[in-house]
Amino acid sequence: MTDFTLACPIPITDYPQVLLGHGSGGRLMHHLIESLFAPAFSNPALDERGDGAVLQLGSGRIAMTTDSYVVRPLFFPGGDIGTLAVNGTVNDLAMCGARPLYLSAGFILEEGLPMETLWRVVLSMRQAADAAGVTVVTGDTKVVDRGKGDGIFINTAGIGVIEHDVRLGPASVRPGDVIILNGDLGRHGMAIMAAREGLTFESDIESDCAPLAAPVLALLDARVEVHCLRDLTRGGLASSLVEIATTSGLQIQVRESDIPVREDVRGACEILGLDPMYVANEGRFVAFVAPQDAGRALDILGPEAVAIGEVQEERSGLVTLQSAIGANRIVDMLSGEQLPRIC
Amino acid sequence: MTDFTLACPIPITDYPQVLLGHGSGGRLMHHLIESLFAPAFSNPALDERGDGAVLQLGSGRIAMTTDSYVVRPLFFPGGDIGTLAVNGTVNDLAMCGARPLYLSAGFILEEGLPMETLWRVVLSMRQAADAAGVTVVTGDTKVVDRGKGDGIFINTAGIGVIEHDVRLGPASVRPGDVIILNGDLGRHGMAIMAAREGLTFESDIESDCAPLAAPVLALLDARVEVHCLRDLTRGGLASSLVEIATTSGLQIQVRESDIPVREDVRGACEILGLDPMYVANEGRFVAFVAPQDAGRALDILGPEAVAIGEVQEERSGLVTLQSAIGANRIVDMLSGEQLPRIC
């Protein structure tokens, strides 16, 4: 039950104000969700803490999810805020095992935004929606005064239908599960940073922004025993794994040498002092798969997919990273803000 | 079919940039929707132009809708951005004839927002959700840098189930339909203006912000023959009626003397030079009801509901207002922005 006293559950001595880090997908955001949003809104669907909510509707199950997009700049190599707003929400539905169907789109525009910019973004959304097989069925537009917004913010919410009899989530993760990653890490974050800072790397790094419903549904259609899915957006691979380990109570071990990072991305990360394990992706996910199905899962996901680790027997709730030379270190959630406004 | 050329359909000579009026619910917003969003996203559900989309899902029908809330100030007499964010979306579902079930909540917070303010808003949302019988099942938080937002923006999307075999919308409106309004006009807009400008009126004007699903479902449960429902938010009664008249192609006549406006609200409107017909409400709707059921509809909606006019035989697509002395004038859509950031 919610206690409707007026005392804010985050003491003023801890965080009197919202910080940029409260939106960055790491420890601060986790704290805000667990201390403030979760107790206020608590209900069974929300309390599952999935990428979206799984809901019974009539005789079937659906997934519902939402994300706001505040990425800066609006256009970057490999995409723009429009492609992100469609694919990000499509991917959260996919992580629930749902076939994405319908999106809503809410625009918050800043007075003075060039009409041409809005048109380019809207066209990108339509093209991304067509590519992902979803339809934008309802929308809303608000305009805020100059200096009270930042060009365009977009919220999309999505619903999809769950056609498979699966129960995905950290609670379903089992010791022995193989952790499969569908491709190389770090491109989205580095593409944004390059566009934002005007950096030129040796090669062009494009965002990996892509819809993930097709590969996920291919796994489920093939009856691969999938236990948990998570896309690797804010906070990157590290934060997603830590969240799953913490929630499941199990220990997760991953091998650094098996985690693909392109050379140019690794170089860009080094220049900027960033760890690719924490950099946001928009077309990458991990699947926790029963060991007997790992080979089939890799075949289905294609040549870029790799097994990067396993779930251990230990009930430590920790993530350990085995380095190339064999040493183990504990992986922590992103603390503070690494890359604000990345999505 | 969408033409994916890069030419923006709103010529740069007309509106090179987005104006505040593009979000105010009147003629400019209508132009933006019809010229830019509609052709880009065109699909059967969206093309119905309802307060939400009506979608087939499995063997049943659902409604889906979204709204972003950018109201300023965040707290006002009778509510706050949180109550608005819940009731506004609940009401759009109700206008589709749906029983609202689930909401998503997307927060865009400005760095530096007092944590206590966020907590008060979140509690308001929970209380409003409980009162309206809906559950906030999924959410998202983004933080933007200081000066790139305005405290809190909230997007809610909602889904509801359509349990009645009705087809609501301008296309279902028939000559002879009685137009029923569920109460007095103008309180939300005037409450916001008073809070924003620090005005003190003779009496306190509180927002009419309230959930409307219960009265709508009471009409449908009683098998009142309802043809169209519309809540009277941005642009007020006038803009809603003009939109329905334009879309249906029929003429609508309303009687000024039958439209209830509280004396203090009328006085406040006069001071500010506003017409209550155009002022936003957050707990008011019109129902277009078959004439033989109008009396029952009024009984169900209670003593504050009034019949304010009828749909005529003429196919002019116009709204006419009969003044107290009997003269008729044509009612136009709100042009420009009357009250920006009212919701």
XYZ file of C-alpha atoms in Angstrom:
686
model
C 0.000 0.000 0.000
C 1.165 3.479 -0.790
C 1.641 5.750 2.147
C 0.294 9.107 1.078
C 2.202 11.144 3.602
C 3.947 14.154 2.187
C 7.456 13.108 3.215
C 9.646 12.634 0.186
C 11.341 9.218 0.428
C 14.627 10.619 -0.887
C 15.962 12.713 2.030
C 16.792 16.293 1.171
C 20.215 15.693 2.696
C 20.918 13.043 0.027
C 19.611 14.585 -3.170
C 17.736 17.851 -2.706
C 17.444 18.212 -6.483
C 17.290 16.102 -9.595
C 20.722 15.692 -11.203
C 21.624 14.816 -14.783
C 22.813 11.459 -13.487
C 19.258 10.621 -12.403
C 18.507 10.035 -16.089
C 21.634 8.191 -17.167
C 20.668 4.586 -16.582
C 23.089 3.944 -13.734
C 23.127 3.906 -9.960
C 21.422 7.288 -9.448
C 18.559 6.427 -11.769
C 18.160 3.055 -10.112
C 17.966 4.822 -6.751
C 15.345 7.282 -8.025
C 13.200 4.477 -9.430
C 13.465 2.247 -6.376
C 13.061 4.999 -3.763
C 10.533 7.305 -5.338
C 8.674 5.978 -8.381
C 8.340 2.358 -7.307
C 6.751 2.955 -3.880
C 4.420 5.637 -5.265
C 3.117 3.610 -8.204
C 3.591 0.071 -6.851
C 1.442 -2.585 -8.578
C 2.137 -6.133 -9.784
C 2.868 -5.223 -13.429
C 5.230 -2.375 -12.562
C 6.877 -4.329 -9.769
C 8.188 -6.856 -12.317
C 10.659 -4.164 -13.488
C 10.769 -5.316 -17.079
C 11.600 -3.163 -20.085
C 7.838 -2.956 -20.385
C 4.768 -4.170 -18.525
C 3.189 -7.523 -19.319
C -0.584 -7.286 -18.982
C -3.502 -9.654 -19.256
C -6.087 -8.256 -21.653
C -9.099 -10.358 -22.465
C -7.874 -13.883 -23.139
C -4.394 -12.813 -24.222
C -1.318 -11.056 -22.953
C 0.070 -7.777 -24.218
C 3.148 -5.718 -23.431
C 3.072 -1.953 -22.929
C 6.068 0.330 -22.651
C 7.097 3.969 -22.950
C 10.240 6.033 -23.436
C 10.909 9.703 -23.920
C 13.713 10.733 -26.248
C 15.788 13.818 -25.543
C 18.908 12.937 -27.538
C 21.247 15.720 -28.501
C 22.054 16.428 -31.311
C 18.788 15.557 -33.072
C 20.631 14.092 -36.076
C 23.668 11.828 -35.789
C 25.476 9.272 -37.981
C 23.177 6.290 -38.448
C 19.951 7.884 -37.286
C 18.113 10.709 -35.615
C 15.706 11.278 -32.736
C 12.889 9.921 -34.900
C 14.482 6.550 -35.690
C 15.484 6.289 -32.048
C 11.950 7.078 -30.825
C 10.515 4.250 -32.910
C 13.231 1.626 -32.462
C 13.750 2.261 -28.748
C 10.129 1.556 -27.941
C 9.839 -1.299 -30.431
C 12.875 -2.873 -28.754
C 11.443 -2.568 -25.244
C 8.368 -4.452 -26.482
C 10.600 -7.047 -28.125
C 12.434 -7.549 -24.805
C 9.063 -8.539 -23.311
C 8.759 -11.195 -26.017
C 5.998 -9.217 -27.709
C 5.301 -8.590 -31.360
C 5.198 -4.764 -31.519
C 1.992 -3.463 -33.106
C 1.045 0.092 -32.253
C 2.872 3.228 -31.167
C 1.712 6.564 -29.833
C 3.831 9.657 -30.430
C 3.893 12.725 -28.193
C 5.911 15.716 -29.390
C 7.119 18.530 -27.149
C 8.387 21.203 -29.524
C 10.301 24.333 -28.633
C 8.958 27.537 -30.139
C 11.235 28.490 -33.019
C 12.037 24.938 -34.143
C 12.490 24.988 -37.925
C 9.451 23.353 -39.525
C 11.816 21.555 -41.905
C 13.523 19.860 -38.949
C 10.206 18.601 -37.627
C 9.346 17.244 -41.062
C 12.650 15.366 -41.365
C 12.146 13.789 -37.946
C 8.557 12.820 -38.673
C 9.557 11.196 -41.969
C 12.286 9.251 -40.172
C 9.717 8.001 -37.704
C 7.416 6.820 -40.470
C 10.250 5.016 -42.264
C 11.444 3.402 -39.025
C 7.882 2.375 -38.181
C 7.419 0.776 -41.590
C 10.734 -1.056 -41.230
C 9.774 -2.349 -37.778
C 6.245 -3.298 -38.815
C 4.472 -0.969 -36.398
C 1.909 1.775 -36.898
C 1.802 5.173 -35.205
C -1.898 5.295 -34.382
C -2.280 8.322 -32.129
C -0.317 11.415 -31.226
C -0.127 14.719 -29.449
C 1.774 17.969 -29.931
C 2.681 20.532 -27.311
C 4.741 23.654 -27.873
C 6.773 25.276 -25.081
C 8.239 28.779 -25.101
C 11.697 29.424 -26.481
C 14.320 28.438 -23.908
C 11.970 26.045 -22.056
C 12.688 23.021 -24.235
C 15.429 21.945 -26.617
C 14.152 21.647 -30.161
C 12.229 18.388 -30.039
C 11.481 15.915 -27.300
C 9.527 12.834 -28.365
C 7.708 10.318 -26.243
C 6.572 7.074 -27.762
C 4.521 4.448 -25.990
C 3.937 1.082 -27.571
C 1.825 -1.997 -27.275
C 2.504 -5.426 -28.624
C 0.953 -8.831 -28.383
C 2.665 -11.741 -26.620
C 2.012 -14.778 -28.766
C 4.366 -17.230 -27.059
C 3.911 -18.969 -23.748
C 7.055 -17.552 -22.181
C 7.806 -15.846 -18.920
C 10.819 -13.623 -19.475
C 12.658 -11.739 -16.771
C 15.383 -11.939 -14.152
C 13.192 -14.254 -12.059
C 13.359 -16.855 -14.836
C 17.166 -16.829 -15.105
C 18.763 -20.176 -14.087
C 22.319 -21.273 -13.280
C 23.938 -22.535 -16.466
C 22.104 -20.095 -18.747
C 24.302 -18.913 -21.588
C 24.421 -15.155 -22.167
C 24.269 -14.305 -25.849
C 24.997 -10.844 -27.210
C 23.754 -10.058 -30.727
C 26.690 -7.936 -31.899
C 29.411 -5.410 -31.186
C 29.102 -2.791 -28.438
C 29.350 0.956 -28.172
C 28.521 2.336 -31.588
C 25.440 4.368 -30.654
C 27.126 6.184 -27.801
C 30.255 6.922 -29.799
C 28.275 8.128 -32.843
C 26.412 10.584 -30.583
C 29.608 11.762 -28.921
C 31.304 12.293 -32.266
C 28.336 14.308 -33.563
C 28.041 16.277 -30.324
C 31.658 17.152 -29.863
C 32.488 17.525 -33.531
C 35.086 14.770 -33.192
C 36.399 13.021 -36.257
C 37.544 9.476 -35.731
C 39.643 7.544 -38.210
C 36.550 5.879 -39.607
C 32.931 6.964 -39.424
C 31.118 5.392 -36.503
C 27.406 5.038 -37.122
C 24.785 4.306 -34.503
C 23.686 0.670 -34.327
C 20.073 1.849 -33.969
C 17.843 -0.966 -35.304
C 14.586 -2.761 -34.544
C 15.069 -6.008 -32.563
C 11.664 -7.637 -32.763
C 12.504 -9.855 -35.739
C 15.529 -11.615 -34.153
C 13.720 -12.014 -30.816
C 10.614 -13.486 -32.429
C 12.833 -15.773 -34.520
C 14.251 -17.203 -31.264
C 10.802 -17.654 -29.746
C 9.301 -19.103 -32.943
C 12.117 -21.692 -32.973
C 11.197 -22.594 -29.375
C 14.617 -21.645 -28.095
C 14.295 -21.680 -24.295
C 14.855 -17.979 -23.584
C 14.742 -16.907 -19.923
C 15.487 -13.201 -20.028
C 16.047 -10.493 -22.629
C 17.417 -7.006 -22.125
C 18.412 -4.320 -24.609
C 21.610 -2.473 -23.814
C 20.664 1.194 -23.915
C 21.527 3.712 -21.176
C 24.165 2.261 -18.875
C 25.244 -0.266 -21.503
C 25.940 -3.973 -21.110
C 27.388 -3.578 -17.623
C 24.355 -1.897 -16.081
C 21.938 -4.376 -17.682
C 23.883 -7.376 -16.401
C 24.204 -5.884 -12.909
C 20.474 -5.264 -12.803
C 19.697 -8.845 -13.823
C 22.243 -10.301 -11.370
C 20.917 -8.165 -8.519
C 17.281 -8.990 -9.224
C 17.831 -12.716 -9.794
C 20.322 -13.039 -6.922
C 22.547 -15.160 -9.151
C 26.155 -14.601 -10.164
C 26.894 -13.745 -13.786
C 30.314 -14.289 -15.324
C 31.287 -12.757 -18.659
C 34.544 -12.990 -20.605
C 36.041 -9.698 -21.748
C 37.771 -11.270 -24.749
C 34.428 -12.554 -26.089
C 32.713 -9.151 -26.023
C 32.981 -7.645 -29.510
C 33.961 -3.997 -29.755
C 35.062 -2.566 -33.087
C 38.607 -1.207 -33.182
C 37.499 2.312 -34.107
C 34.914 2.290 -31.302
C 37.485 1.047 -28.812
C 39.874 3.782 -29.932
C 37.202 6.469 -29.614
C 36.305 5.197 -26.132
C 39.951 5.387 -25.096
C 40.270 8.962 -26.341
C 37.201 9.960 -24.339
C 38.042 7.866 -21.282
C 34.934 5.702 -21.607
C 34.450 1.978 -21.047
C 32.519 0.284 -23.912
C 30.823 -1.928 -21.303
C 28.915 1.178 -20.128
C 28.273 2.888 -23.452
C 24.702 2.941 -24.779
C 23.627 0.831 -27.743
C 20.340 0.994 -29.640
C 20.422 -2.271 -31.557
C 22.025 -4.642 -29.078
C 20.518 -7.043 -26.585
C 21.468 -9.962 -24.399
C 19.485 -13.188 -24.321
C 19.759 -15.568 -21.363
C 19.272 -18.965 -22.978
C 19.114 -22.494 -21.545
C 22.499 -24.164 -22.292
C 21.102 -26.877 -24.555
C 19.646 -24.200 -26.874
C 22.631 -21.835 -26.987
C 24.001 -23.214 -30.242
C 20.672 -22.907 -32.010
C 20.237 -19.382 -30.662
C 23.619 -18.374 -32.074
C 22.708 -19.864 -35.451
C 19.430 -17.950 -35.531
C 20.966 -14.628 -34.496
C 23.639 -14.870 -37.157
C 27.387 -14.498 -37.432
C 27.645 -11.343 -35.308
C 26.096 -12.989 -32.247
C 28.404 -14.357 -29.565
C 28.154 -16.219 -26.281
C 29.837 -13.901 -23.784
C 29.342 -15.740 -20.511
C 27.232 -17.906 -18.220
C 25.081 -17.719 -15.138
C 26.861 -19.334 -12.193
C 25.618 -21.511 -9.323
C 26.688 -18.939 -6.722
C 23.925 -16.793 -5.260
C 26.008 -13.635 -4.918
C 23.990 -11.317 -7.162
C 27.278 -10.119 -8.668
C 28.644 -9.730 -12.167
C 32.261 -10.750 -12.689
C 34.347 -9.957 -15.743
C 37.155 -12.316 -16.675
C 39.900 -10.311 -18.340
C 41.986 -11.495 -21.278
C 44.749 -12.555 -18.891
C 42.327 -14.510 -16.696
C 41.876 -12.160 -13.737
C 38.348 -11.614 -12.436
C 36.938 -8.264 -11.418
C 33.501 -7.293 -10.170
C 31.446 -5.170 -12.553
C 29.457 -2.349 -10.993
C 26.523 -0.322 -12.232
C 27.325 2.954 -13.957
C 27.675 5.615 -11.296
C 26.904 9.230 -12.034
C 26.396 10.261 -15.621
C 28.725 8.993 -18.290
C 26.944 10.318 -21.347
C 23.904 12.475 -20.670
C 21.083 12.721 -23.214
C 22.244 9.780 -25.264
C 18.692 8.733 -26.163
C 0.839 6.370 -49.516
C 3.416 8.562 -47.935
C 5.648 10.436 -50.320
C 9.096 10.301 -48.789
C 10.456 13.305 -50.600
C 12.291 15.763 -48.443
C 10.027 18.706 -49.220
C 8.311 19.916 -46.074
C 4.566 20.149 -46.789
C 4.288 23.420 -44.837
C 5.989 25.988 -47.099
C 8.748 27.958 -45.475
C 6.977 31.108 -46.629
C 3.943 30.199 -44.467
C 5.509 28.997 -41.216
C 9.295 28.663 -41.279
C 9.275 27.806 -37.576
C 7.029 26.237 -34.954
C 5.030 28.876 -33.063
C 3.422 28.655 -29.616
C 0.065 28.679 -31.381
C 0.916 25.347 -33.041
C 0.240 23.751 -29.652
C -2.845 25.647 -28.585
C -5.630 23.499 -29.938
C -6.836 25.984 -32.531
C -6.439 26.718 -36.213
C -2.619 26.583 -36.271
C -2.475 23.202 -34.533
C -5.155 21.876 -36.836
C -3.059 23.044 -39.814
C 0.090 21.380 -38.415
C -1.727 18.099 -37.880
C -3.471 18.059 -41.242
C -0.506 19.274 -43.304
C 2.448 17.572 -41.636
C 1.636 14.795 -39.155
C -1.353 13.299 -40.945
C 0.273 12.757 -44.356
C 3.483 11.434 -42.781
C 1.820 8.904 -40.479
C -1.394 8.214 -42.417
C -3.103 4.924 -41.500
C -6.738 3.924 -40.913
C -6.670 4.235 -37.099
C -4.989 7.637 -37.098
C -7.069 8.903 -39.997
C -10.209 8.593 -37.854
C -8.980 11.675 -35.915
C -10.515 10.618 -32.614
C -9.290 11.623 -29.158
C -7.551 8.257 -29.284
C -7.155 5.374 -31.711
C -9.632 2.504 -31.789
C -7.797 -0.746 -32.522
C -8.743 -4.346 -33.087
C -6.712 -6.576 -30.777
C -7.452 -10.283 -30.761
C -11.226 -10.670 -30.626
C -11.848 -7.326 -28.933
C -11.387 -3.618 -29.465
C -9.166 -1.340 -27.451
C -8.480 2.384 -27.431
C -4.992 3.878 -27.223
C -4.145 7.518 -26.677
C -1.334 9.809 -25.563
C -0.834 13.341 -24.303
C 2.143 15.272 -23.041
C 1.613 17.751 -20.239
C 3.620 20.957 -20.078
C 1.274 23.052 -17.910
C 2.707 26.051 -16.154
C 2.645 26.516 -13.193
C 2.980 22.883 -12.049
C 0.527 23.399 -9.172
C -2.734 25.317 -9.516
C -6.059 25.542 -7.651
C -7.850 22.220 -8.036
C -4.936 20.157 -9.273
C -1.405 19.926 -10.582
C 0.454 18.528 -13.587
C 0.136 15.041 -12.075
C -3.665 15.021 -11.761
C -3.858 16.512 -15.233
C -1.529 13.873 -16.702
C -3.740 11.080 -15.398
C -7.176 12.579 -16.006
C -6.354 14.028 -19.410
C -5.392 10.643 -20.799
C -8.159 8.789 -18.962
C -10.607 11.234 -20.530
C -9.313 10.739 -24.053
C -9.885 7.001 -23.589
C -13.356 7.673 -22.210
C -14.156 9.764 -25.304
C -13.472 6.620 -27.365
C -16.085 4.807 -25.283
C -13.354 2.768 -23.589
C -12.958 1.688 -20.006
C -9.494 3.050 -19.131
C -7.192 0.374 -17.736
C -3.474 1.048 -17.991
C -1.262 4.115 -18.233
C 2.391 4.645 -19.029
C 4.228 7.632 -17.586
C 7.246 9.306 -19.172
C 8.952 12.060 -17.196
C 11.265 14.677 -18.687
C 12.856 16.400 -15.701
C 14.991 19.515 -15.718
C 18.261 19.266 -13.815
C 17.809 21.133 -10.542
C 14.130 20.244 -10.050
C 13.508 19.970 -6.294
C 13.097 16.287 -5.426
C 10.199 17.246 -3.156
C 8.335 18.717 -6.150
C 8.739 15.486 -8.101
C 7.424 13.520 -5.125
C 4.327 15.700 -4.772
C 3.551 15.310 -8.467
C 4.072 11.554 -8.386
C 1.766 11.180 -5.370
C -0.881 13.241 -7.147
C -0.635 10.908 -10.114
C -1.099 7.857 -7.925
C -4.113 9.358 -6.197
C -5.660 10.432 -9.503
C -5.003 6.984 -10.963
C -6.684 5.293 -7.995
C -9.663 7.633 -8.294
C -10.000 6.923 -12.015
C -9.520 3.167 -11.614
C -6.384 2.950 -13.737
C -2.898 1.603 -13.042
C 0.421 3.153 -14.047
C 2.170 0.015 -15.295
C 5.338 1.282 -16.950
C 7.430 4.419 -17.006
C 10.557 6.225 -18.051
C 12.642 9.112 -16.749
C 14.896 11.428 -18.692
C 16.794 14.384 -17.282
C 17.754 17.390 -19.435
C 20.285 20.068 -18.571
C 19.257 23.170 -16.686
C 17.607 25.651 -19.047
C 16.665 22.956 -21.598
C 13.379 21.997 -19.957
C 10.961 23.590 -17.522
C 10.792 21.655 -14.271
C 8.647 18.674 -15.266
C 7.069 17.573 -18.491
C 4.974 14.397 -18.302
C 3.732 12.187 -21.075
C 1.081 9.603 -20.353
C -0.207 7.080 -22.832
C -3.198 4.939 -22.000
C -5.056 1.906 -23.157
C -8.605 0.923 -22.396
C -11.014 -1.744 -23.491
C -14.107 -0.990 -25.552
C -16.846 -3.160 -24.147
C -19.816 -1.671 -25.975
C -20.781 -2.148 -29.586
C -20.623 1.529 -30.455
C -18.977 3.489 -33.211
C -18.293 6.980 -31.870
C -17.014 9.900 -33.892
C -17.969 12.770 -36.184
C -18.893 10.270 -38.912
C -21.660 8.885 -36.680
C -23.255 12.269 -35.954
C -26.787 12.596 -37.382
C -29.150 15.539 -37.962
C -31.396 15.875 -34.909
C -28.712 14.767 -32.446
C -28.926 16.659 -29.172
C -25.668 18.110 -27.873
C -25.308 17.613 -24.152
C -22.647 19.352 -22.073
C -21.875 17.869 -18.654
C -21.344 21.121 -16.711
C -20.106 24.695 -16.609
C -17.270 25.944 -18.812
C -13.956 27.686 -18.318
C -12.789 26.802 -14.825
C -9.553 25.001 -15.724
C -8.268 27.778 -17.938
C -9.157 30.493 -15.459
C -7.609 28.598 -12.516
C -4.350 28.317 -14.475
C -4.418 31.968 -15.475
C -5.055 33.051 -11.897
C -2.157 30.922 -10.633
C 0.142 32.042 -13.447
C -0.516 35.746 -13.260
C -0.997 35.922 -9.498
C -4.505 37.257 -10.044
C -7.017 37.195 -7.248
C -10.605 36.974 -8.319
C -13.554 37.637 -6.021
C -13.931 33.926 -5.373
C -11.441 31.119 -5.790
C -11.733 29.422 -9.141
C -10.578 25.811 -9.060
C -9.822 23.653 -12.073
C -12.638 21.287 -13.070
C -10.008 18.557 -13.654
C -11.778 15.203 -13.163
C -11.965 11.722 -14.664
C -14.849 11.267 -17.130
C -14.931 7.524 -17.704
C -17.659 6.858 -15.121
C -20.288 9.197 -16.624
C -19.487 8.053 -20.168
C -19.723 4.376 -19.266
C -22.976 5.084 -17.397
C -24.442 6.428 -20.657
C -23.234 3.433 -22.648
C -24.322 0.915 -20.010
C -27.814 2.427 -20.112
C -27.781 1.944 -23.899
C -28.198 5.639 -24.544
C -27.606 6.057 -28.286
C -24.417 8.140 -28.206
C -22.948 9.129 -31.588
C -19.916 11.227 -30.673
C -18.030 12.298 -27.543
C -15.394 14.993 -27.205
C -13.714 16.458 -24.150
C -13.260 20.201 -24.170
C -9.581 20.772 -23.487
C -7.312 23.046 -25.568
C -9.454 25.289 -27.753
C -12.518 24.768 -25.550
C -16.103 24.035 -26.562
C -15.907 26.166 -29.700
C -12.918 24.379 -31.264
C -14.366 20.930 -30.466
C -17.702 21.764 -32.056
C -16.054 23.302 -35.127
C -13.927 20.195 -35.583
C -16.954 17.903 -35.362
C -18.998 20.099 -37.709
C -16.174 20.283 -40.242
C -15.498 16.551 -40.164
C -19.139 15.469 -40.245
C -20.097 18.141 -42.788
C -23.224 18.890 -40.779
C -24.346 22.182 -39.248
C -24.355 22.491 -35.464
C -26.449 25.069 -33.666
C -25.902 25.884 -29.991
C -27.715 28.372 -27.752
C -25.513 30.798 -25.815
C -28.039 31.169 -22.995
C -27.982 27.406 -22.315
C -24.188 27.180 -21.948
C -23.396 27.355 -18.226
C -20.525 29.607 -17.161
C -20.108 30.521 -13.502
C -20.394 34.218 -12.724
C -16.867 34.427 -11.295
C -15.449 32.625 -14.332
C -17.347 34.937 -16.671
C -16.016 37.953 -14.762
C -12.439 36.643 -14.886
C -12.763 35.999 -18.624
C -14.004 39.563 -19.150
C -11.064 40.998 -17.218
C -8.628 38.999 -19.364
C -10.487 39.527 -22.619
C -11.201 35.819 -23.109
C -14.288 34.046 -24.428
C -15.353 31.098 -22.198
C -16.314 29.206 -25.370
C -12.583 28.923 -26.151
C -11.175 28.374 -22.664
C -9.806 24.914 -21.810
C -11.631 22.549 -19.460
C -10.359 19.287 -17.975
C -13.582 17.719 -16.741
C -16.069 18.717 -19.412
C -17.291 16.917 -22.482
C -20.035 17.057 -25.053
C -22.104 14.030 -26.003
C -23.986 13.912 -29.308
C -27.059 11.850 -28.439
C -29.975 10.609 -30.526
C -32.975 12.870 -29.747
C -35.133 10.120 -28.243
C -32.424 9.409 -25.622
C -31.542 12.994 -24.687
C -33.784 13.084 -21.628
C -32.329 9.847 -20.247
C -28.789 11.086 -20.925
C -29.477 14.268 -18.955
C -30.890 12.225 -16.069
C -27.804 9.987 -16.015
C -25.311 12.852 -16.206
C -26.973 14.674 -13.318
C -28.234 18.157 -12.530
C -25.215 20.010 -13.961
C -25.656 18.567 -17.445
C -27.531 20.618 -20.032
C -28.679 20.285 -23.611
C -26.997 23.178 -25.409
C -28.026 22.651 -29.015
C -28.796 20.333 -31.897
C -27.347 19.070 -35.137
C -29.197 20.588 -38.096
C -30.252 19.167 -41.448
C -28.019 21.626 -43.338
C -24.758 20.239 -44.678
C -22.746 23.408 -44.159
C -20.102 22.069 -41.789
C -20.584 25.216 -39.693
C -21.268 25.925 -36.036
C -23.744 28.689 -35.302
C -24.294 30.289 -31.908
C -27.700 31.730 -31.132
C -27.226 34.675 -28.786
C -29.559 35.507 -25.908
C -31.368 38.036 -28.094
C -31.838 35.530 -30.889
C -29.146 36.605 -33.379
C -27.000 33.896 -34.957
C -23.284 34.119 -35.465
C -20.829 31.649 -36.937
C -18.378 30.159 -34.429
C -14.805 29.783 -35.641
C -11.922 27.688 -34.412
C -9.520 29.370 -32.000
C -6.933 31.248 -34.027
C -3.428 31.845 -32.716
C -2.740 31.054 -29.130
C -5.199 32.139 -26.467
C -3.642 30.458 -23.443
C -0.352 28.690 -24.071
C 0.722 25.758 -21.881
C -2.666 25.252 -20.322
C -2.234 21.466 -20.092
